[in-house]
């Protein structure tokens, strides 16, 4: 059985990850590929519980270390119970966020040490890396406006815009460091243009 491919979608608030995930799923299925769509934090019952803890605006402040460890705890479950088994069965896995989000939010946004993130990445993932990461990029204020229209803000969405500027900068740095894996697509343009660019980066994987 040929192992499936692992695709991740990244970007700041409201850049269109969820919208375009559905487009990628459709596009791959039209090419007779079996697709598993998932997300982080989340993807398993326990990881979804961890997601709720992470997004909850409850009264007890979550320390930066606790946040980082929760993110990787959820990821460990997700890899073991969803990502690896699906890839082994030949399905392609598309995840709404993965470890680049940790470099962006905990590394860039919270200013945590990159070497700590790298250590946890190696511990939890071993050699697992996405085959392709699509980074949707838009100015912070555009994404935040789109997210606000949806209603109540979660614990991350309630951060100041400087936090999201740091997140965006960290994402762009990831793309610079890993140009062979991370493909940058401008997301502040009509959806048709974004989706044309998506097809261009997906096509080489189909060969
Ligand atoms: N987090 C973390 O800190 N560390 C980690 O390692 C991981 C995650 C994995 C949950 O993520 C939080 O977890 C996240 C970081 C943290 N922070 N937050 N917040 P999430 O993925 O669930 O949260 P999100 O970024 O808020 O997702 P989102 O707001 O749903 O954004 P989106 O999926 O990118 O956007 P969308 O829902 O597809 O689109 C938003 C709206 O814009 C919607 O109405 C669309 O119709 C519209 N849209 C989309 N594209 C366009 C274009 N091109 N033109 C016009 N309108 C558009």
Coordinates of C-alpha atoms and ligand atoms in Angstrom, one line a residue:
X1 CA 0.0 0.0 0.0
X2 CA 1.5 3.4 -1.0
X3 CA 1.6 5.8 2.0
X4 CA -0.7 8.8 1.6
X5 CA 0.4 12.4 1.6
X6 CA 0.2 14.7 4.5
X7 CA -1.0 18.3 3.7
X8 CA -1.3 21.1 6.3
X9 CA -3.0 24.4 6.0
X10 CA -1.7 27.3 8.0
X11 CA -2.2 31.0 8.6
X12 CA -3.5 33.6 11.0
X13 CA -7.1 34.3 12.1
X14 CA -9.7 34.3 9.3
X15 CA -7.3 33.9 6.4
X16 CA -9.6 31.2 5.0
X17 CA -8.1 27.9 6.1
X18 CA -11.4 26.2 6.8
X19 CA -13.0 27.5 3.6
X20 CA -10.1 26.3 1.5
X21 CA -9.8 23.0 3.2
X22 CA -13.2 22.0 1.8
X23 CA -11.9 23.1 -1.7
X24 CA -8.7 21.0 -1.3
X25 CA -10.8 17.9 -0.2
X26 CA -13.0 18.3 -3.3
X27 CA -10.1 18.8 -5.6
X28 CA -8.3 15.7 -4.4
X29 CA -11.5 13.5 -4.4
X30 CA -12.1 14.5 -8.0
X31 CA -8.7 12.9 -8.6
X32 CA -9.9 9.7 -6.9
X33 CA -7.8 10.2 -3.8
X34 CA -9.2 9.1 -0.4
X35 CA -9.0 12.1 1.9
X36 CA -9.1 12.5 5.7
X37 CA -9.9 16.0 6.9
X38 CA -8.8 16.9 10.4
X39 CA -7.7 19.8 12.5
X40 CA -5.4 21.0 15.3
X41 CA -5.7 21.3 18.2
X42 CA -8.1 18.4 17.9
X43 CA -8.8 15.5 15.6
X44 CA -9.5 12.9 18.3
X45 CA -12.0 12.8 21.3
X46 CA -9.2 13.6 23.8
X47 CA -7.5 16.2 21.6
X48 CA -10.9 18.0 21.0
X49 CA -11.2 18.2 24.8
X50 CA -7.8 19.7 25.0
X51 CA -8.8 22.2 22.2
X52 CA -11.7 23.3 24.4
X53 CA -9.4 23.9 27.3
X54 CA -7.0 25.9 25.1
X55 CA -9.7 28.1 23.5
X56 CA -11.8 28.6 26.7
X57 CA -11.6 32.1 28.1
X58 CA -12.1 30.7 31.7
X59 CA -10.9 32.5 34.8
X60 CA -7.6 30.6 35.4
X61 CA -4.8 32.0 33.3
X62 CA -3.0 29.3 31.3
X63 CA 0.7 29.6 31.6
X64 CA 2.8 29.6 28.4
X65 CA 4.4 26.3 29.3
X66 CA 1.0 24.7 30.0
X67 CA -0.3 26.0 26.7
X68 CA 2.7 24.6 24.8
X69 CA 2.5 21.2 26.5
X70 CA -1.3 21.0 25.9
X71 CA -0.8 21.7 22.2
X72 CA 1.8 18.9 21.9
X73 CA -0.3 16.5 24.1
X74 CA -3.2 17.0 21.7
X75 CA -0.8 16.5 18.7
X76 CA 0.6 13.2 20.2
X77 CA -3.0 11.8 20.3
X78 CA -3.8 13.1 16.8
X79 CA -0.7 11.6 15.2
X80 CA -1.1 8.2 16.9
X81 CA -4.8 7.7 16.4
X82 CA -5.6 9.6 13.2
X83 CA -2.7 10.9 11.1
X84 CA -0.3 7.9 11.1
X85 CA -3.0 5.2 10.7
X86 CA -4.7 7.1 7.8
X87 CA -1.4 7.7 6.0
X88 CA -0.5 4.0 6.4
X89 CA -3.8 3.1 4.8
X90 CA -3.0 5.2 1.8
X91 CA -5.4 8.1 2.6
X92 CA -4.2 11.7 2.2
X93 CA -4.5 13.6 5.4
X94 CA -5.3 17.4 5.3
X95 CA -5.0 19.1 8.6
X96 CA -6.3 22.6 9.5
X97 CA -3.1 23.7 11.3
X98 CA -0.2 21.6 12.6
X99 CA 3.3 22.3 14.1
X100 CA 4.0 25.4 12.1
X101 CA 1.1 26.9 14.1
X102 CA 3.2 26.2 17.3
X103 CA 6.2 28.0 15.9
X104 CA 3.9 30.9 15.0
X105 CA 1.6 31.2 18.1
X106 CA 3.8 29.9 20.9
X107 CA 7.2 30.8 19.3
X108 CA 6.2 34.1 17.6
X109 CA 3.1 35.2 19.6
X110 CA 4.2 34.0 23.1
X111 CA 7.9 34.4 22.4
X112 CA 8.8 30.9 23.7
X113 CA 12.1 29.4 22.9
X114 CA 12.3 27.8 19.4
X115 CA 14.8 25.2 20.8
X116 CA 12.1 24.0 23.3
X117 CA 9.5 23.8 20.4
X118 CA 12.0 21.9 18.3
X119 CA 12.7 19.5 21.2
X120 CA 9.0 18.7 21.7
X121 CA 8.4 18.4 17.9
X122 CA 11.1 15.8 17.7
X123 CA 9.8 14.0 20.8
X124 CA 6.2 13.9 19.6
X125 CA 6.6 13.6 15.8
X126 CA 9.9 11.7 15.3
X127 CA 10.4 12.1 11.5
X128 CA 6.8 13.0 10.7
X129 CA 6.6 16.2 8.6
X130 CA 3.9 17.4 6.2
X131 CA 4.6 16.7 2.5
X132 CA 3.1 20.1 1.7
X133 CA 2.1 23.1 3.9
X134 CA 0.0 25.8 2.4
X135 CA 0.5 29.1 4.3
X136 CA -2.4 31.5 3.6
X137 CA -1.2 35.0 4.3
X138 CA -3.2 38.2 4.7
X139 CA -2.7 41.4 6.7
X140 CA -3.7 40.9 10.3
X141 CA -6.6 43.4 10.3
X142 CA -8.4 41.6 7.3
X143 CA -8.3 38.2 9.1
X144 CA -9.4 39.7 12.4
X145 CA -12.4 41.5 10.7
X146 CA -13.5 38.2 9.1
X147 CA -13.1 36.3 12.5
X148 CA -15.0 39.0 14.4
X149 CA -18.1 38.8 12.1
X150 CA -18.5 35.2 13.4
X151 CA -19.3 36.4 16.9
X152 CA -17.7 35.7 20.4
X153 CA -13.9 35.6 20.4
X154 CA -12.0 32.7 21.8
X155 CA -8.9 32.9 24.1
X156 CA -6.5 33.4 21.1
X157 CA -8.8 35.7 19.1
X158 CA -9.1 38.0 22.2
X159 CA -5.3 38.8 22.0
X160 CA -4.1 42.2 20.9
X161 CA -3.3 42.9 17.3
X162 CA 0.5 43.0 18.1
X163 CA 0.2 39.3 19.1
X164 CA -1.1 38.5 15.6
X165 CA 1.6 40.6 14.0
X166 CA 4.2 38.5 15.7
X167 CA 2.3 35.3 14.7
X168 CA 2.2 36.5 11.1
X169 CA 6.0 37.3 11.1
X170 CA 6.8 33.9 12.6
X171 CA 4.7 32.1 9.9
X172 CA 6.5 34.1 7.2
X173 CA 9.9 33.1 8.7
X174 CA 8.9 29.4 8.7
X175 CA 8.1 29.8 5.0
X176 CA 11.5 31.3 4.4
X177 CA 13.2 28.6 6.3
X178 CA 11.4 25.7 4.6
X179 CA 10.7 26.9 1.0
X180 CA 10.6 23.3 -0.3
X181 CA 7.7 22.4 2.0
X182 CA 5.8 25.6 2.7
X183 CA 4.0 27.3 -0.2
X184 CA 2.9 30.8 0.5
X185 CA -0.4 32.0 -1.0
X186 CA -1.8 35.5 -0.7
X187 CA -5.2 35.3 0.9
X188 CA -6.4 38.9 0.7
X189 CA -7.8 38.4 -2.8
X190 CA -10.9 36.9 -4.2
X191 CA -11.5 33.2 -3.3
X192 CA -11.2 32.2 -7.0
X193 CA -7.7 33.5 -7.1
X194 CA -6.7 31.8 -3.9
X195 CA -8.1 28.5 -5.2
X196 CA -6.3 28.8 -8.6
X197 CA -3.1 29.2 -6.6
X198 CA -4.0 26.2 -4.5
X199 CA -4.4 24.0 -7.5
X200 CA -1.0 25.1 -8.7
X201 CA 0.7 23.9 -5.5
X202 CA -1.4 20.7 -5.3
X203 CA -0.8 19.6 -8.9
X204 CA 2.9 18.5 -8.4
X205 CA 1.8 16.1 -5.6
X206 CA -0.6 14.3 -7.9
X207 CA 2.2 13.1 -10.2
Ligands
LIG1 N1 -3.0 27.1 18.1 C1 -1.9 27.3 18.7 O1 -1.8 28.3 19.5 N2 -0.8 26.5 18.6 C2 -0.9 25.4 17.8 O2 0.1 24.6 17.6 C3 -2.1 25.2 17.1 C4 -3.2 26.0 17.2 C5 -2.3 24.0 16.2 C6 -7.5 27.5 17.1 O3 -7.3 27.5 15.7 C7 -6.4 28.3 17.8 O4 -5.4 27.4 18.2 C8 -5.7 29.2 16.9 C9 -4.2 29.1 17.2 C10 -4.2 28.0 18.2 N3 -6.0 30.6 17.2 N4 -7.0 31.2 17.1 N5 -7.9 31.8 17.1 P1 -8.4 27.6 14.6 O5 -7.8 27.1 13.3 O6 -9.7 27.0 15.0 O7 -8.8 29.2 14.6 P2 -8.8 30.3 13.6 O8 -7.6 30.7 13.0 O9 -9.5 31.3 14.4 O10 -9.7 29.7 12.4 P3 -10.7 30.6 11.7 O11 -10.9 31.9 12.3 O12 -11.9 29.7 11.5 O13 -10.0 31.0 10.4 P4 -10.0 30.3 9.0 O14 -10.4 28.9 9.1 O15 -8.6 30.7 8.5 O16 -11.0 31.2 8.2 P5 -12.4 30.7 7.5 O17 -13.4 30.3 8.6 O18 -12.2 29.8 6.4 O19 -12.8 32.1 6.9 C11 -13.3 33.2 7.7 C12 -14.3 34.0 7.0 O20 -13.7 34.7 5.9 C13 -15.5 33.2 6.4 O21 -16.6 33.9 6.5 C14 -15.1 33.1 4.9 O22 -16.2 32.9 4.1 C15 -14.3 34.3 4.6 N6 -13.3 34.2 3.6 C16 -12.4 33.3 3.5 N7 -11.6 33.5 2.4 C17 -12.0 34.6 1.9 C18 -11.6 35.4 0.7 N8 -10.5 35.1 0.0 N9 -12.2 36.6 0.5 C19 -13.3 37.0 1.3 N10 -13.7 36.3 2.3 C20 -13.1 35.1 2.6

